[in-house]
């Protein structure tokens, strides 16, 4: 995969990624999570091209509404495409059916091509909606919204911890890599590289573990009893009602189109 | 190793989701609140480590390290990996949303299997034996994950059979590299922080 397509987790910017405030930001986070989940399930289960085209259009519309950073979004969508491109290209040739066209003696079937197109539409519709509705939330808000939606406490806490320490550990990793580079370490395809990287990973884990012990001690000292308190109260406002009144009929239409 | 939304059939999606929920429930039950920071920080560490790209020929592969995750976390690998995959899906658009269950199962179940298979091996008093079991854990987890990804594709339609086979073949180098990397990581952790792998210092060096 070319370097520019990789969204490297080591440069995870956590909450620092800026996005322009938009209409979507004014909606209740809980509503955004619920609507996007329903939308994703409906889209993945849809079988007709009409409803899938509409789903893709809705995904695009949500992305526009959320004023997603075009470059960043394009990079992510392209990265996803690179991931599935192999599957998509193979599909017309491996699906039995009447020959549609031939490439180098291999016959491609129309059924396979349509199937591939369907997967493409579904994946893009879902990813755009997801990035627009949930990807624009801060991870903390998302955690709180999930907690309010009755996702188990421990799981939400775990997510909040992971998000909090992604950046810290990312820095730690970069620091160690810089130290290796300073000692003229270059990644190659040999056992020396793999051993060095293994040691790096091991050391990263040991450092992380020791850090977690210090975190635990500091939290205990401040009276941690296995519970986080959720201060923000999320309210369902008129804007949410309006948005739902627009969105839910669209979902109904998506479902309905499958039965035409 | 992620599968995108839309490719898999409904029975596969449902099975994956149900089994993942069971695995996560099991993991949460075994993990008390005192272990939360530990699992969270390790989950973050693995998230970062899985973005290390190693060159191989003209291309590069990234580490998955689910064997090591399993050895470090046991059943808690399920919730840890679910969180990591969820964050990737939501904030990076990487992997799918509805397939989250299948993706988590494909990566976390091998991790737990390697935990039970190699736990005793890596705490052996001989460093060589421990390294070999570490390699088995690292490579074995990738073998299992690849097989499960291939199986999820094949169960979703015969047309995916070729893609499934190609996935397996394409991942053979990853298996080898993960074996070496995990073995080295196990060796280092044994030296530096043996209790991490559940090793009694006295037993190992006494």
PDB file of C-alpha atoms in Angstrom, chain B residues 28-153:
ATOM      1  CA  UNK B  28     -15.405  -8.587  30.899  1.00  0.00           C
ATOM      2  CA  UNK B  29     -16.303 -11.094  33.578  1.00  0.00           C
ATOM      3  CA  UNK B  30     -12.675 -12.088  34.016  1.00  0.00           C
ATOM      4  CA  UNK B  31     -11.487  -8.490  34.083  1.00  0.00           C
ATOM      5  CA  UNK B  32     -12.205  -6.583  37.295  1.00  0.00           C
ATOM      6  CA  UNK B  33     -12.154  -2.814  37.607  1.00  0.00           C
ATOM      7  CA  UNK B  34      -8.617  -2.887  38.983  1.00  0.00           C
ATOM      8  CA  UNK B  35      -7.391  -4.360  35.721  1.00  0.00           C
ATOM      9  CA  UNK B  36      -9.125  -1.791  33.541  1.00  0.00           C
ATOM     10  CA  UNK B  37      -6.176   0.621  33.224  1.00  0.00           C
ATOM     11  CA  UNK B  38      -3.877  -2.294  32.492  1.00  0.00           C
ATOM     12  CA  UNK B  39      -6.051  -3.730  29.736  1.00  0.00           C
ATOM     13  CA  UNK B  40      -6.749  -0.245  28.349  1.00  0.00           C
ATOM     14  CA  UNK B  41      -3.086   0.723  28.173  1.00  0.00           C
ATOM     15  CA  UNK B  42      -2.103  -2.616  26.656  1.00  0.00           C
ATOM     16  CA  UNK B  43      -4.920  -2.328  24.160  1.00  0.00           C
ATOM     17  CA  UNK B  44      -3.538   1.078  23.148  1.00  0.00           C
ATOM     18  CA  UNK B  45      -0.023  -0.386  22.926  1.00  0.00           C
ATOM     19  CA  UNK B  46      -1.216  -3.107  20.574  1.00  0.00           C
ATOM     20  CA  UNK B  47      -3.147  -0.583  18.531  1.00  0.00           C
ATOM     21  CA  UNK B  48       0.106   1.312  17.988  1.00  0.00           C
ATOM     22  CA  UNK B  49       2.218  -1.810  17.471  1.00  0.00           C
ATOM     23  CA  UNK B  50      -0.145  -3.086  14.810  1.00  0.00           C
ATOM     24  CA  UNK B  51       0.771  -0.100  12.670  1.00  0.00           C
ATOM     25  CA  UNK B  52       4.436  -1.053  12.474  1.00  0.00           C
ATOM     26  CA  UNK B  53       5.058  -1.791   8.828  1.00  0.00           C
ATOM     27  CA  UNK B  54       7.887  -4.157   8.003  1.00  0.00           C
ATOM     28  CA  UNK B  55       9.353  -4.235   4.514  1.00  0.00           C
ATOM     29  CA  UNK B  56       9.088  -7.464   2.592  1.00  0.00           C
ATOM     30  CA  UNK B  57      10.404  -7.467  -0.943  1.00  0.00           C
ATOM     31  CA  UNK B  58       8.883  -4.511  -2.746  1.00  0.00           C
ATOM     32  CA  UNK B  59       5.902  -4.370  -0.444  1.00  0.00           C
ATOM     33  CA  UNK B  60       5.347  -4.138   3.282  1.00  0.00           C
ATOM     34  CA  UNK B  61       3.203  -5.912   5.831  1.00  0.00           C
ATOM     35  CA  UNK B  62       1.911  -4.653   9.121  1.00  0.00           C
ATOM     36  CA  UNK B  63       2.036  -6.610  12.337  1.00  0.00           C
ATOM     37  CA  UNK B  64      -1.166  -7.887  13.918  1.00  0.00           C
ATOM     38  CA  UNK B  65       0.377  -9.395  17.036  1.00  0.00           C
ATOM     39  CA  UNK B  66      -2.798 -11.094  18.181  1.00  0.00           C
ATOM     40  CA  UNK B  67      -0.732 -14.034  19.445  1.00  0.00           C
ATOM     41  CA  UNK B  68       1.078 -11.712  21.835  1.00  0.00           C
ATOM     42  CA  UNK B  69      -2.189  -9.997  22.798  1.00  0.00           C
ATOM     43  CA  UNK B  70      -3.602 -13.382  23.731  1.00  0.00           C
ATOM     44  CA  UNK B  71      -0.533 -14.289  25.800  1.00  0.00           C
ATOM     45  CA  UNK B  72      -0.692 -10.950  27.599  1.00  0.00           C
ATOM     46  CA  UNK B  73      -4.427 -10.630  28.149  1.00  0.00           C
ATOM     47  CA  UNK B  74      -6.090 -14.034  27.905  1.00  0.00           C
ATOM     48  CA  UNK B  75      -9.856 -13.641  27.590  1.00  0.00           C
ATOM     49  CA  UNK B  76      -9.572  -9.873  28.041  1.00  0.00           C
ATOM     50  CA  UNK B  77      -8.231  -9.900  24.460  1.00  0.00           C
ATOM     51  CA  UNK B  78     -11.862  -9.971  23.285  1.00  0.00           C
ATOM     52  CA  UNK B  79     -12.960  -6.627  24.777  1.00  0.00           C
ATOM     53  CA  UNK B  80      -9.541  -5.073  24.076  1.00  0.00           C
ATOM     54  CA  UNK B  81      -9.657  -6.014  20.398  1.00  0.00           C
ATOM     55  CA  UNK B  82     -13.312  -5.075  20.056  1.00  0.00           C
ATOM     56  CA  UNK B  83     -12.490  -1.592  21.331  1.00  0.00           C
ATOM     57  CA  UNK B  84      -9.475  -1.276  19.024  1.00  0.00           C
ATOM     58  CA  UNK B  85     -11.417  -2.433  15.956  1.00  0.00           C
ATOM     59  CA  UNK B  86     -14.369  -0.231  16.859  1.00  0.00           C
ATOM     60  CA  UNK B  87     -12.134   2.834  17.129  1.00  0.00           C
ATOM     61  CA  UNK B  88     -10.509   2.009  13.801  1.00  0.00           C
ATOM     62  CA  UNK B  89     -13.862   1.556  12.112  1.00  0.00           C
ATOM     63  CA  UNK B  90     -15.439   4.701  13.539  1.00  0.00           C
ATOM     64  CA  UNK B  91     -12.591   7.170  13.346  1.00  0.00           C
ATOM     65  CA  UNK B  92     -10.543   5.836  10.441  1.00  0.00           C
ATOM     66  CA  UNK B  93     -13.274   4.162   8.426  1.00  0.00           C
ATOM     67  CA  UNK B  94     -11.065   1.103   8.481  1.00  0.00           C
ATOM     68  CA  UNK B  95     -12.921  -2.204   8.425  1.00  0.00           C
ATOM     69  CA  UNK B  96     -16.674  -2.270   8.585  1.00  0.00           C
ATOM     70  CA  UNK B  97     -19.312  -1.550  11.151  1.00  0.00           C
ATOM     71  CA  UNK B  98     -21.778  -4.384  10.723  1.00  0.00           C
ATOM     72  CA  UNK B  99     -18.916  -6.869  10.281  1.00  0.00           C
ATOM     73  CA  UNK B 100     -17.359  -5.759  13.563  1.00  0.00           C
ATOM     74  CA  UNK B 101     -18.498  -8.995  15.219  1.00  0.00           C
ATOM     75  CA  UNK B 102     -16.910 -11.212  12.586  1.00  0.00           C
ATOM     76  CA  UNK B 103     -13.700  -9.167  12.494  1.00  0.00           C
ATOM     77  CA  UNK B 104     -13.333  -9.232  16.275  1.00  0.00           C
ATOM     78  CA  UNK B 105     -13.988 -12.963  16.421  1.00  0.00           C
ATOM     79  CA  UNK B 106     -11.457 -13.686  13.656  1.00  0.00           C
ATOM     80  CA  UNK B 107      -8.702 -11.880  15.511  1.00  0.00           C
ATOM     81  CA  UNK B 108      -9.603 -12.430  19.172  1.00  0.00           C
ATOM     82  CA  UNK B 109     -10.502 -16.126  19.139  1.00  0.00           C
ATOM     83  CA  UNK B 110      -7.044 -17.182  17.858  1.00  0.00           C
ATOM     84  CA  UNK B 111      -5.545 -14.907  20.526  1.00  0.00           C
ATOM     85  CA  UNK B 112      -7.412 -16.756  23.273  1.00  0.00           C
ATOM     86  CA  UNK B 113      -6.525 -20.117  21.710  1.00  0.00           C
ATOM     87  CA  UNK B 114      -2.833 -19.236  21.740  1.00  0.00           C
ATOM     88  CA  UNK B 115      -3.200 -18.165  25.368  1.00  0.00           C
ATOM     89  CA  UNK B 116      -4.270 -21.654  26.367  1.00  0.00           C
ATOM     90  CA  UNK B 117      -1.883 -23.403  23.990  1.00  0.00           C
ATOM     91  CA  UNK B 118       1.333 -21.504  24.744  1.00  0.00           C
ATOM     92  CA  UNK B 119       0.856 -20.132  28.247  1.00  0.00           C
ATOM     93  CA  UNK B 120       2.892 -22.925  29.836  1.00  0.00           C
ATOM     94  CA  UNK B 121       5.446 -23.019  27.039  1.00  0.00           C
ATOM     95  CA  UNK B 122       6.482 -19.369  27.315  1.00  0.00           C
ATOM     96  CA  UNK B 123       6.978 -19.645  31.066  1.00  0.00           C
ATOM     97  CA  UNK B 124       9.361 -22.554  30.635  1.00  0.00           C
ATOM     98  CA  UNK B 125      12.620 -22.260  32.527  1.00  0.00           C
ATOM     99  CA  UNK B 126      14.629 -22.646  29.340  1.00  0.00           C
ATOM    100  CA  UNK B 127      14.861 -19.520  27.195  1.00  0.00           C
ATOM    101  CA  UNK B 128      15.010 -21.527  23.967  1.00  0.00           C
ATOM    102  CA  UNK B 129      11.864 -23.463  24.767  1.00  0.00           C
ATOM    103  CA  UNK B 130      10.081 -20.234  25.665  1.00  0.00           C
ATOM    104  CA  UNK B 131      11.183 -18.605  22.414  1.00  0.00           C
ATOM    105  CA  UNK B 132       9.913 -21.558  20.398  1.00  0.00           C
ATOM    106  CA  UNK B 133       6.529 -21.441  22.122  1.00  0.00           C
ATOM    107  CA  UNK B 134       6.430 -17.689  21.571  1.00  0.00           C
ATOM    108  CA  UNK B 135       7.052 -18.264  17.875  1.00  0.00           C
ATOM    109  CA  UNK B 136       4.336 -20.900  17.796  1.00  0.00           C
ATOM    110  CA  UNK B 137       1.950 -18.463  19.474  1.00  0.00           C
ATOM    111  CA  UNK B 138       2.781 -15.609  17.113  1.00  0.00           C
ATOM    112  CA  UNK B 139       2.665 -17.623  13.911  1.00  0.00           C
ATOM    113  CA  UNK B 140      -0.196 -19.851  15.060  1.00  0.00           C
ATOM    114  CA  UNK B 141      -2.473 -16.916  15.796  1.00  0.00           C
ATOM    115  CA  UNK B 142      -1.986 -15.570  12.268  1.00  0.00           C
ATOM    116  CA  UNK B 143      -2.558 -19.008  10.745  1.00  0.00           C
ATOM    117  CA  UNK B 144      -5.826 -19.324  12.677  1.00  0.00           C
ATOM    118  CA  UNK B 145      -6.919 -15.772  11.882  1.00  0.00           C
ATOM    119  CA  UNK B 146      -6.238 -16.219   8.187  1.00  0.00           C
ATOM    120  CA  UNK B 147      -8.097 -19.516   8.147  1.00  0.00           C
ATOM    121  CA  UNK B 148     -11.052 -17.910   9.898  1.00  0.00           C
ATOM    122  CA  UNK B 149     -11.101 -14.963   7.489  1.00  0.00           C
ATOM    123  CA  UNK B 150     -10.970 -17.416   4.590  1.00  0.00           C
ATOM    124  CA  UNK B 151     -13.744 -19.469   6.164  1.00  0.00           C
ATOM    125  CA  UNK B 152     -15.982 -16.416   6.696  1.00  0.00           C
ATOM    126  CA  UNK B 153     -15.529 -15.506   3.037  1.00  0.00           C
TER     127      UNK B 153
END
